[in-house]
Coordinates of C-alpha atoms in Angstrom, one line a residue:
X1 CA 31.9 -7.0 29.9
X2 CA 32.1 -10.6 30.8
X3 CA 30.9 -11.6 34.6
X4 CA 29.6 -15.1 33.0
X5 CA 25.8 -15.4 32.6
X6 CA 25.1 -12.2 34.6
X7 CA 27.2 -10.0 32.0
X8 CA 24.3 -8.2 29.9
X9 CA 22.5 -7.2 32.9
X10 CA 25.5 -5.9 34.9
X11 CA 26.4 -3.9 31.9
X12 CA 23.1 -2.7 31.8
X13 CA 23.8 -1.8 35.4
X14 CA 26.5 -0.1 34.8
X15 CA 24.7 1.7 31.8
X16 CA 22.9 3.2 34.1
X17 CA 25.1 4.5 36.2
X18 CA 26.9 6.0 33.8
X19 CA 23.8 8.3 32.6
X20 CA 23.1 9.5 36.4
X21 CA 26.7 10.1 36.6
X22 CA 26.0 12.1 33.3
X23 CA 29.5 10.4 31.9
X24 CA 27.2 9.8 28.7
X25 CA 23.5 11.1 26.9
X26 CA 22.7 7.3 26.1
X27 CA 23.1 4.2 26.1
X28 CA 23.4 1.3 23.7
X29 CA 23.8 -1.6 25.9
X30 CA 23.1 -5.6 24.6
X31 CA 24.8 -8.7 25.2
X32 CA 25.0 -11.5 22.4
X33 CA 25.6 -15.8 23.0
X34 CA 27.0 -17.6 20.4
X35 CA 27.7 -21.8 20.3
X36 CA 30.2 -22.2 17.5
X37 CA 32.6 -24.8 19.1
X38 CA 31.5 -28.2 20.8
X39 CA 34.1 -27.7 23.2
X40 CA 32.0 -25.8 25.8
X41 CA 28.9 -28.2 25.3
X42 CA 31.1 -31.2 26.4
X43 CA 32.3 -29.8 29.2
X44 CA 29.3 -28.7 30.5
X45 CA 27.3 -31.9 29.6
X46 CA 30.3 -34.1 31.7
X47 CA 29.8 -31.5 35.1
X48 CA 26.2 -32.7 34.9
X49 CA 25.0 -28.7 33.9
X50 CA 23.2 -29.8 30.9
X51 CA 19.5 -31.0 30.9
X52 CA 19.4 -34.1 30.2
X53 CA 15.9 -34.5 27.8
X54 CA 16.1 -31.1 26.3
X55 CA 13.9 -28.7 27.9
X56 CA 14.2 -26.2 30.7
X57 CA 12.3 -27.6 33.5
X58 CA 12.7 -24.3 35.4
X59 CA 11.7 -24.6 39.2
X60 CA 10.3 -28.0 38.6
X61 CA 11.0 -31.2 40.8
X62 CA 12.8 -33.2 37.6
X63 CA 15.4 -30.1 37.1
X64 CA 18.6 -31.5 35.8
X65 CA 20.2 -28.9 34.4
X66 CA 20.1 -26.2 31.5
X67 CA 19.8 -26.0 27.8
X68 CA 22.3 -24.0 25.9
X69 CA 20.9 -21.2 23.6
X70 CA 21.8 -18.8 21.0
X71 CA 20.2 -15.1 20.9
X72 CA 21.2 -11.3 20.8
X73 CA 19.4 -8.9 22.5
X74 CA 20.2 -4.5 22.8
X75 CA 18.5 -2.0 25.0
X76 CA 19.1 1.7 24.2
X77 CA 18.6 3.9 27.1
X78 CA 18.3 7.0 28.1
X79 CA 17.6 9.5 31.2
X80 CA 13.9 9.5 31.8
X81 CA 14.1 13.7 31.4
X82 CA 16.2 13.4 28.5
X83 CA 13.9 10.9 26.7
X84 CA 10.2 12.9 27.3
X85 CA 12.1 15.9 25.8
X86 CA 13.5 14.4 23.1
X87 CA 9.9 13.0 22.2
X88 CA 11.0 9.2 22.4
X89 CA 9.3 5.9 22.1
X90 CA 9.6 5.1 25.9
X91 CA 9.0 1.0 27.0
X92 CA 9.8 1.0 30.4
X93 CA 12.0 2.8 33.0
X94 CA 14.5 1.1 35.4
X95 CA 13.9 2.2 38.3
X96 CA 17.0 0.8 40.0
X97 CA 19.3 -2.1 39.9
X98 CA 22.3 -3.2 42.0
X99 CA 25.1 -5.3 41.5
X100 CA 26.8 -7.3 44.1
X101 CA 29.3 -10.4 44.7
X102 CA 27.7 -13.9 46.5
X103 CA 31.7 -13.7 47.7
X104 CA 31.8 -17.4 50.0
X105 CA 29.9 -20.5 48.2
X106 CA 29.7 -24.1 47.8
X107 CA 30.8 -23.6 44.4
X108 CA 30.4 -22.4 41.1
X109 CA 27.0 -23.9 40.4
X110 CA 25.9 -24.0 44.5
X111 CA 24.7 -19.9 44.4
X112 CA 24.8 -17.8 48.0
X113 CA 20.8 -17.4 48.7
X114 CA 22.1 -14.2 51.3
X115 CA 24.1 -12.6 48.4
X116 CA 21.2 -13.1 46.2
X117 CA 18.8 -11.3 48.6
X118 CA 21.2 -8.8 49.4
X119 CA 21.3 -7.9 45.8
X120 CA 17.3 -7.8 45.7
X121 CA 17.4 -5.4 48.8
X122 CA 20.0 -3.6 47.4
X123 CA 18.2 -2.4 44.0
X124 CA 15.0 -2.3 45.8
X125 CA 16.7 0.4 48.2
X126 CA 18.1 2.2 45.1
X127 CA 14.4 2.3 43.3
X128 CA 12.6 3.8 46.5
X129 CA 9.8 0.5 45.9
X130 CA 9.0 -1.4 48.7
X131 CA 9.1 -5.4 48.9
X132 CA 5.4 -6.0 48.8
X133 CA 5.3 -3.4 45.7
X134 CA 7.0 -6.3 43.1
X135 CA 4.6 -8.2 41.6
X136 CA 6.2 -10.0 39.3
X137 CA 10.1 -11.6 39.2
X138 CA 12.0 -12.6 36.4
X139 CA 14.4 -15.1 37.8
X140 CA 18.2 -16.3 36.6
X141 CA 15.8 -19.7 37.1
X142 CA 18.3 -21.9 35.6
X143 CA 16.7 -25.0 35.7
X144 CA 19.4 -26.5 38.2
X145 CA 18.0 -28.6 41.2
X146 CA 20.6 -27.2 43.5
X147 CA 20.2 -23.2 41.9
X148 CA 16.6 -23.1 41.4
X149 CA 15.4 -23.6 45.0
X150 CA 18.4 -21.2 46.9
X151 CA 17.0 -18.5 44.3
X152 CA 13.1 -18.8 44.2
X153 CA 13.7 -19.0 48.5
X154 CA 15.8 -16.6 48.4
X155 CA 12.9 -13.8 45.8
X156 CA 10.3 -15.2 48.6
X157 CA 11.6 -14.2 51.5
X158 CA 12.6 -10.7 50.1
X159 CA 8.8 -10.1 48.6
X160 CA 7.3 -11.0 51.4
X161 CA 8.2 -8.1 53.4
X162 CA 5.0 -6.6 54.9
X163 CA 3.4 -8.8 52.0
X164 CA -0.8 -9.2 52.6
X165 CA -2.1 -12.4 51.3
X166 CA -4.6 -10.2 48.5
X167 CA -0.5 -8.7 46.9
X168 CA -0.7 -11.5 44.2
X169 CA 2.9 -12.5 42.7
X170 CA 4.6 -15.2 40.6
X171 CA 7.6 -15.3 38.7
X172 CA 9.2 -17.3 36.0
X173 CA 11.9 -17.6 33.5
X174 CA 12.2 -17.0 29.9
X175 CA 15.3 -19.4 30.2
X176 CA 12.1 -22.3 29.4
X177 CA 10.9 -20.6 26.0
X178 CA 14.6 -20.1 24.6
X179 CA 16.8 -21.6 26.4
X180 CA 20.0 -19.8 28.5
X181 CA 21.7 -17.4 26.5
X182 CA 24.3 -17.8 29.0
X183 CA 26.0 -14.0 28.5
X184 CA 22.8 -12.8 27.0
X185 CA 20.5 -14.4 30.0
X186 CA 20.2 -11.2 31.8
X187 CA 19.3 -8.6 28.3
X188 CA 16.6 -11.5 27.4
X189 CA 14.9 -11.5 30.9
X190 CA 15.1 -8.3 31.2
X191 CA 13.1 -7.8 27.3
X192 CA 10.7 -10.3 28.0
X193 CA 9.8 -8.1 31.3
X194 CA 9.7 -5.2 28.6
X195 CA 7.4 -6.6 26.7
X196 CA 5.1 -8.5 29.1
X197 CA 4.3 -4.3 30.9
X198 CA 3.5 -3.4 27.1
X199 CA 0.8 -6.3 26.8
X200 CA -0.1 -6.2 30.9
X201 CA 0.6 -9.9 30.4
X202 CA 2.3 -12.6 31.8
X203 CA 3.1 -15.3 30.3
X204 CA 3.2 -18.8 31.3
X205 CA 6.5 -20.5 32.3
X206 CA 6.7 -23.7 30.6
X207 CA 8.0 -27.1 31.6
X208 CA 6.6 -26.9 35.2
X209 CA 4.2 -29.9 36.7
X210 CA 5.3 -30.0 39.9
X211 CA 7.2 -27.8 42.7
X212 CA 11.0 -28.0 43.6
X213 CA 10.9 -30.7 46.7
X214 CA 12.6 -27.8 48.5
X215 CA 10.5 -25.1 47.9
X216 CA 7.6 -24.3 49.4
X217 CA 4.8 -22.1 48.2
X218 CA 2.0 -22.5 50.2
X219 CA 0.4 -20.4 52.4
X220 CA 2.1 -17.3 50.4
X221 CA 0.5 -15.3 48.0
X222 CA 3.2 -16.2 45.1
X223 CA 2.8 -19.0 42.3
X224 CA 4.4 -20.0 39.0
X225 CA 2.0 -18.6 36.2
X226 CA 1.6 -21.9 33.9
X227 CA -0.4 -20.3 31.9
X228 CA -0.9 -16.4 30.4
X229 CA -2.3 -14.1 32.7
X230 CA -3.1 -11.1 33.3
X231 CA -0.9 -8.4 34.8
X232 CA -3.0 -6.7 37.6
X233 CA -2.4 -3.1 38.3
X234 CA -1.1 -2.7 41.7
X235 CA -1.2 0.2 44.2
X236 CA 1.7 1.9 41.9
X237 CA 1.7 0.5 39.1
X238 CA 3.2 -2.5 37.3
X239 CA 6.8 -3.4 38.7
X240 CA 8.9 -5.9 38.1
X241 CA 12.3 -7.5 39.4
X242 CA 15.0 -8.8 37.5
X243 CA 18.2 -11.2 38.6
X244 CA 20.2 -12.2 36.5
X245 CA 23.5 -14.7 38.6
X246 CA 27.2 -15.5 36.9
X247 CA 28.4 -19.1 38.4
X248 CA 31.7 -16.5 39.2
X249 CA 29.6 -15.2 41.9
X250 CA 28.6 -11.8 40.1
X251 CA 24.5 -11.3 41.4
X252 CA 23.1 -8.7 39.4
X253 CA 19.0 -7.2 40.0
X254 CA 16.8 -4.7 37.8
X255 CA 14.0 -3.0 39.3
X256 CA 11.5 -2.2 36.3
X257 CA 7.9 -0.7 35.7
X258 CA 5.7 0.0 32.6
X259 CA 6.2 3.2 31.2
X260 CA 3.2 6.0 31.0
X261 CA 0.9 6.0 28.1
X262 CA 1.6 8.9 26.2
X263 CA -1.5 11.8 26.5
X264 CA -3.9 11.5 23.5
X265 CA -3.9 13.8 20.8
X266 CA -7.2 13.9 19.9
X267 CA -7.7 14.2 15.2
X268 CA -3.3 14.1 15.0
X269 CA -3.1 13.3 11.5
X270 CA -5.5 17.1 10.9
X271 CA -3.8 18.9 13.4
X272 CA -0.4 17.8 12.0
X273 CA -1.1 18.5 8.4
X274 CA -4.4 17.7 6.2
X275 CA -2.0 15.5 3.6
X276 CA 1.0 13.4 3.8
X277 CA 3.3 11.7 1.7
X278 CA 4.2 8.4 1.9
X279 CA 7.8 7.3 -0.3
X280 CA 8.5 3.7 -1.2
X281 CA 11.1 2.3 -3.1
X282 CA 13.0 -1.0 -4.2
X283 CA 15.9 -2.7 -6.4
X284 CA 13.3 -3.7 -8.6
X285 CA 9.4 -3.4 -9.9
X286 CA 8.3 -6.6 -8.4
X287 CA 10.0 -5.7 -5.1
X288 CA 8.0 -2.7 -5.2
X289 CA 4.9 -4.4 -5.8
X290 CA 5.7 -7.0 -3.0
X291 CA 5.8 -3.7 -0.6
X292 CA 3.2 -2.1 -1.3
X293 CA 1.3 -5.3 -0.8
X294 CA 3.5 -5.6 2.6
X295 CA 2.1 -2.0 3.7
X296 CA -1.8 -3.0 2.7
X297 CA -1.9 -6.3 4.5
X298 CA -0.5 -3.8 8.2
X299 CA -2.6 -1.7 7.8
X300 CA -5.4 -4.2 7.1
X301 CA -4.3 -6.2 10.7
X302 CA -3.2 -2.8 12.3
X303 CA -6.5 -0.4 11.1
X304 CA -5.5 2.0 14.6
X305 CA -2.1 3.1 13.4
X306 CA -1.1 6.6 12.9
X307 CA -1.0 7.5 9.0
X308 CA 1.9 10.2 10.3
X309 CA 3.8 8.0 11.7
X310 CA 3.5 5.5 8.9
X311 CA 5.1 8.0 6.4
X312 CA 7.8 9.3 8.5
X313 CA 9.0 5.9 9.4
X314 CA 8.9 5.3 5.4
X315 CA 10.5 8.3 3.9
X316 CA 13.2 9.2 6.5
X317 CA 14.1 5.3 8.1
X318 CA 14.4 3.3 5.0
X319 CA 17.0 3.0 2.6
X320 CA 15.9 4.3 -1.6
X321 CA 16.5 2.6 -4.2
X322 CA 16.0 3.2 -8.3
X323 CA 12.1 1.7 -8.5
X324 CA 9.8 4.3 -6.5
X325 CA 6.4 4.8 -5.4
X326 CA 4.6 8.2 -4.2
X327 CA 1.7 8.8 -2.8
X328 CA 0.1 11.8 -1.4
X329 CA -2.9 10.4 1.5
X330 CA -5.1 12.3 3.7
X331 CA -6.1 8.9 5.2
X332 CA -5.2 5.3 6.0
X333 CA -8.4 4.2 4.6
X334 CA -6.9 6.5 1.4
X335 CA -3.6 4.9 1.5
X336 CA -4.8 1.3 1.8
X337 CA -7.0 1.9 -1.5
X338 CA -3.9 3.5 -3.4
X339 CA -1.5 0.8 -2.4
X340 CA -4.1 -1.7 -3.9
X341 CA -4.5 0.3 -7.4
X342 CA -0.8 0.4 -7.2
X343 CA -0.5 -3.7 -6.4
X344 CA -3.3 -4.4 -9.6
X345 CA -1.1 -2.6 -11.6
X346 CA -3.1 0.4 -12.4
X347 CA -0.3 4.1 -11.8
X348 CA -3.1 6.2 -13.6
X349 CA -3.0 9.2 -10.7
X350 CA 0.1 7.6 -8.9
X351 CA 3.9 8.8 -9.6
X352 CA 6.1 5.9 -9.9
X353 CA 9.4 5.4 -12.0
X354 CA 12.3 3.9 -11.7
X355 CA 15.2 6.8 -11.2
X356 CA 18.4 6.2 -13.7
X357 CA 21.5 5.8 -12.0
X358 CA 24.4 7.0 -13.8
X359 CA 27.3 6.2 -11.3
X360 CA 28.8 2.9 -12.3
X361 CA 29.1 0.7 -9.5
X362 CA 32.6 -0.8 -7.8
X363 CA 34.3 -3.8 -7.3
X364 CA 35.8 -4.7 -4.1
X365 CA 37.6 -8.0 -3.2
X366 CA 36.8 -9.3 0.3
X367 CA 40.1 -12.4 1.7
X368 CA 38.2 -12.9 4.7
X369 CA 41.3 -15.4 5.7
X370 CA 38.6 -17.5 7.9
X371 CA 38.4 -20.8 6.5
X372 CA 37.4 -19.2 3.1
X373 CA 39.5 -20.8 0.5
X374 CA 38.9 -17.8 -2.3
X375 CA 37.8 -14.1 -2.8
X376 CA 34.5 -13.1 -2.7
X377 CA 33.7 -10.6 -5.4
X378 CA 31.5 -7.7 -4.1
X379 CA 29.6 -4.6 -6.4
X380 CA 29.3 -1.6 -4.1

């Protein structure tokens, strides 16, 4: 799906539509951007679209272009009812989304502010959310002197509707952190918002010292967060908007809500079973000890983690190699002690051994054909 810089957020919108219409029961949606050749960078530089000094200075008076970035982001989407039934780990809720085309504008780098407002209004309507309930907007924010004020003024005009001076709101852009991922920019913004909701904290918007002269936030409850700050909870929880605009004119906006915490279960380890089995494996004995030490360090950093979750993930979500360790444990403290004993070389009370492999490895020859001058031999 290619709508230039809004591609991945448009893909999320389309996935949500397919889920709502029951065309599918699960959607894997992502975006990726790799800079493999210099031609586009040269062209963007000649067009004056690239920052002269490196940083992406979104909303700042010195904004002079964006910074190209590489990256990949993927999210898994399901209907809320199915995710609850399957006991999935729900990270956030997409309340609503919308896509439109900015139609007649002044050119590729000069977006249509009215169309940006329209797509935000439509996403809010689809989400059944009022503008004053949004407390943060992840802006497209490419860091251009013309595009930034058009977008920020559009956001301000929409979200000021019905908002009292006490209802604070702010806006930022992940592009100041990692650059512009172009086709993957929208998914990067979505992941940032989900992480912010989980931590209940809005991260700092970087490279911002003075507001673009064509934007005024005075006498409004809006601000640009130059330092990390706690995300206050509104009357209906924490709600955020995410914008992504393609230079071909395709606009997308999402409304995202924090996930409700799972109900606490008293003593879950004791309720499920009194003892658990942890299985670890590696390709060498030293690698197995290193893995055990990594688990021990993880338990030290996160003592509150559930023993059942650790064992389930290790037993069912990892590949099993020839050098193996099996531990029967009653608590995370017991697990830490047994891991420590194994790392120290004591295996008297532990089950650890090497599995004899009787199947001989096969040989495969890979001829890539993409600039490679010789074949690669791979054991499988």
